[in-house]
PDB file of C-alpha atoms in Angstrom:
ATOM      1  CA  TYR A   1       0.000   0.000   0.000  1.00 90.00           C
ATOM      2  CA  ARG A   2       1.008   3.611  -0.541  1.00 95.00           C
ATOM      3  CA  PHE A   3       0.018   6.763   1.303  1.00 96.00           C
ATOM      4  CA  ASN A   4      -1.935   9.536  -0.322  1.00 97.00           C
ATOM      5  CA  ILE A   5      -2.735  13.032   0.884  1.00 97.00           C
ATOM      6  CA  HIS A   6      -5.804  14.645  -0.617  1.00 98.00           C
ATOM      7  CA  SER A   7      -7.453  17.945   0.253  1.00 98.00           C
ATOM      8  CA  TRP A   8     -10.701  19.719  -0.428  1.00 98.00           C
ATOM      9  CA  LEU A   9     -11.705  23.364  -0.054  1.00 98.00           C
ATOM     10  CA  ALA A  10     -15.062  23.577   1.724  1.00 98.00           C
ATOM     11  CA  ASP A  11     -17.780  25.909   0.472  1.00 98.00           C
ATOM     12  CA  GLY A  12     -19.963  25.915   3.596  1.00 98.00           C
ATOM     13  CA  SER A  13     -22.784  23.876   2.049  1.00 98.00           C
ATOM     14  CA  GLU A  14     -21.289  20.667   0.609  1.00 98.00           C
ATOM     15  CA  ASP A  15     -20.970  17.891   3.185  1.00 98.00           C
ATOM     16  CA  VAL A  16     -19.762  15.003   0.978  1.00 98.00           C
ATOM     17  CA  PHE A  17     -16.181  14.970  -0.303  1.00 98.00           C
ATOM     18  CA  LEU A  18     -15.091  12.350  -2.850  1.00 98.00           C
ATOM     19  CA  PHE A  19     -11.737  10.615  -2.956  1.00 97.00           C
ATOM     20  CA  PRO A  20      -9.923  10.520  -6.323  1.00 96.00           C
ATOM     21  CA  ALA A  21     -11.271   7.553  -8.324  1.00 95.00           C
ATOM     22  CA  ASP A  22      -7.763   6.289  -9.054  1.00 95.00           C
ATOM     23  CA  LYS A  23      -6.654   6.459  -5.392  1.00 96.00           C
ATOM     24  CA  LEU A  24      -9.496   5.090  -3.283  1.00 96.00           C
ATOM     25  CA  PRO A  25      -8.747   4.179   0.354  1.00 96.00           C
ATOM     26  CA  VAL A  26      -8.162   0.515   1.137  1.00 95.00           C
ATOM     27  CA  SER A  27      -9.766   0.903   4.582  1.00 93.00           C
ATOM     28  CA  ASP A  28     -11.951   3.539   6.162  1.00 91.00           C
ATOM     29  CA  ALA A  29     -10.323   2.664   9.505  1.00 91.00           C
ATOM     30  CA  LYS A  30      -7.013   4.108   8.297  1.00 91.00           C
ATOM     31  CA  ILE A  31      -8.239   7.542   7.177  1.00 96.00           C
ATOM     32  CA  ALA A  32      -6.999  10.531   9.173  1.00 97.00           C
ATOM     33  CA  LEU A  33      -8.648  13.941   8.663  1.00 98.00           C
ATOM     34  CA  TRP A  34      -7.526  17.460   9.543  1.00 98.00           C
ATOM     35  CA  ASN A  35      -9.000  20.908   9.235  1.00 98.00           C
ATOM     36  CA  VAL A  36      -5.828  22.618   8.050  1.00 98.00           C
ATOM     37  CA  THR A  37      -7.418  26.062   8.393  1.00 97.00           C
ATOM     38  CA  ASP A  38      -7.965  25.552  12.137  1.00 96.00           C
ATOM     39  CA  GLY A  39      -4.944  23.276  12.597  1.00 97.00           C
ATOM     40  CA  VAL A  40      -6.930  20.510  14.291  1.00 98.00           C
ATOM     41  CA  GLU A  41      -7.483  16.826  13.652  1.00 98.00           C
ATOM     42  CA  ILE A  42     -11.098  15.941  12.862  1.00 98.00           C
ATOM     43  CA  THR A  43     -12.059  12.940  14.984  1.00 96.00           C
ATOM     44  CA  ALA A  44     -15.875  13.108  14.997  1.00 97.00           C
ATOM     45  CA  GLY A  45     -18.793  14.393  12.976  1.00 98.00           C
ATOM     46  CA  PHE A  46     -18.124  12.406   9.820  1.00 97.00           C
ATOM     47  CA  VAL A  47     -18.452   8.963   8.289  1.00 96.00           C
ATOM     48  CA  ALA A  48     -15.713   7.700   5.989  1.00 95.00           C
ATOM     49  CA  ASN A  49     -15.971   4.895   3.472  1.00 93.00           C
ATOM     50  CA  ASP A  50     -13.964   3.693   0.473  1.00 90.00           C
ATOM     51  CA  ALA A  51     -15.381   6.409  -1.795  1.00 95.00           C
ATOM     52  CA  ASN A  52     -15.980   9.558   0.248  1.00 97.00           C
ATOM     53  CA  ILE A  53     -16.086  11.492   3.487  1.00 98.00           C
ATOM     54  CA  ASP A  54     -19.618  12.402   4.609  1.00 98.00           C
ATOM     55  CA  PHE A  55     -19.762  15.120   7.278  1.00 98.00           C
ATOM     56  CA  THR A  56     -22.811  15.394   9.541  1.00 98.00           C
ATOM     57  CA  SER A  57     -22.702  19.146   8.871  1.00 97.00           C
ATOM     58  CA  ALA A  58     -20.780  20.948   6.170  1.00 98.00           C
ATOM     59  CA  PRO A  59     -17.385  22.401   7.089  1.00 98.00           C
ATOM     60  CA  SER A  60     -17.244  26.201   7.069  1.00 98.00           C
ATOM     61  CA  ASP A  61     -16.716  28.097   3.835  1.00 98.00           C
ATOM     62  CA  GLY A  62     -13.000  28.365   3.118  1.00 98.00           C
ATOM     63  CA  ASP A  63     -11.935  25.524   5.423  1.00 98.00           C
ATOM     64  CA  LEU A  64      -9.194  23.356   3.929  1.00 98.00           C
ATOM     65  CA  ILE A  65      -9.893  19.697   4.759  1.00 98.00           C
ATOM     66  CA  MET A  66      -7.026  17.224   4.348  1.00 98.00           C
ATOM     67  CA  ALA A  67      -7.063  13.424   4.428  1.00 98.00           C
ATOM     68  CA  LEU A  68      -4.142  11.039   4.828  1.00 98.00           C
ATOM     69  CA  TYR A  69      -4.884   7.433   3.888  1.00 97.00           C
ATOM     70  CA  GLU A  70      -3.537   4.270   2.289  1.00 96.00           C
ATOM     71  CA  TYR A  71      -4.488   3.228  -1.217  1.00 96.00           C
ATOM     72  CA  LEU A  72      -3.660   0.240  -3.391  1.00 89.00           C
ATOM     73  CA  ASP A  73      -1.100   1.173  -6.022  1.00 83.00           C
TER      74      ASP A  73
END
């Protein structure tokens, strides 16, 4: 497995963020999320699967969300 870092820029209304189709996570248990704008790890308020991150409420407009995860090369 290889690591990938992917980020999204939140718009304040979208609550589902897709992973790149060619670099899908191998396990939702190994996905780490950060709000880079606030400098904090996101540990609750979302559900991750092998295709996307689904937040219970949309991150604030302008927040940079970053994920670190393993994918199958």
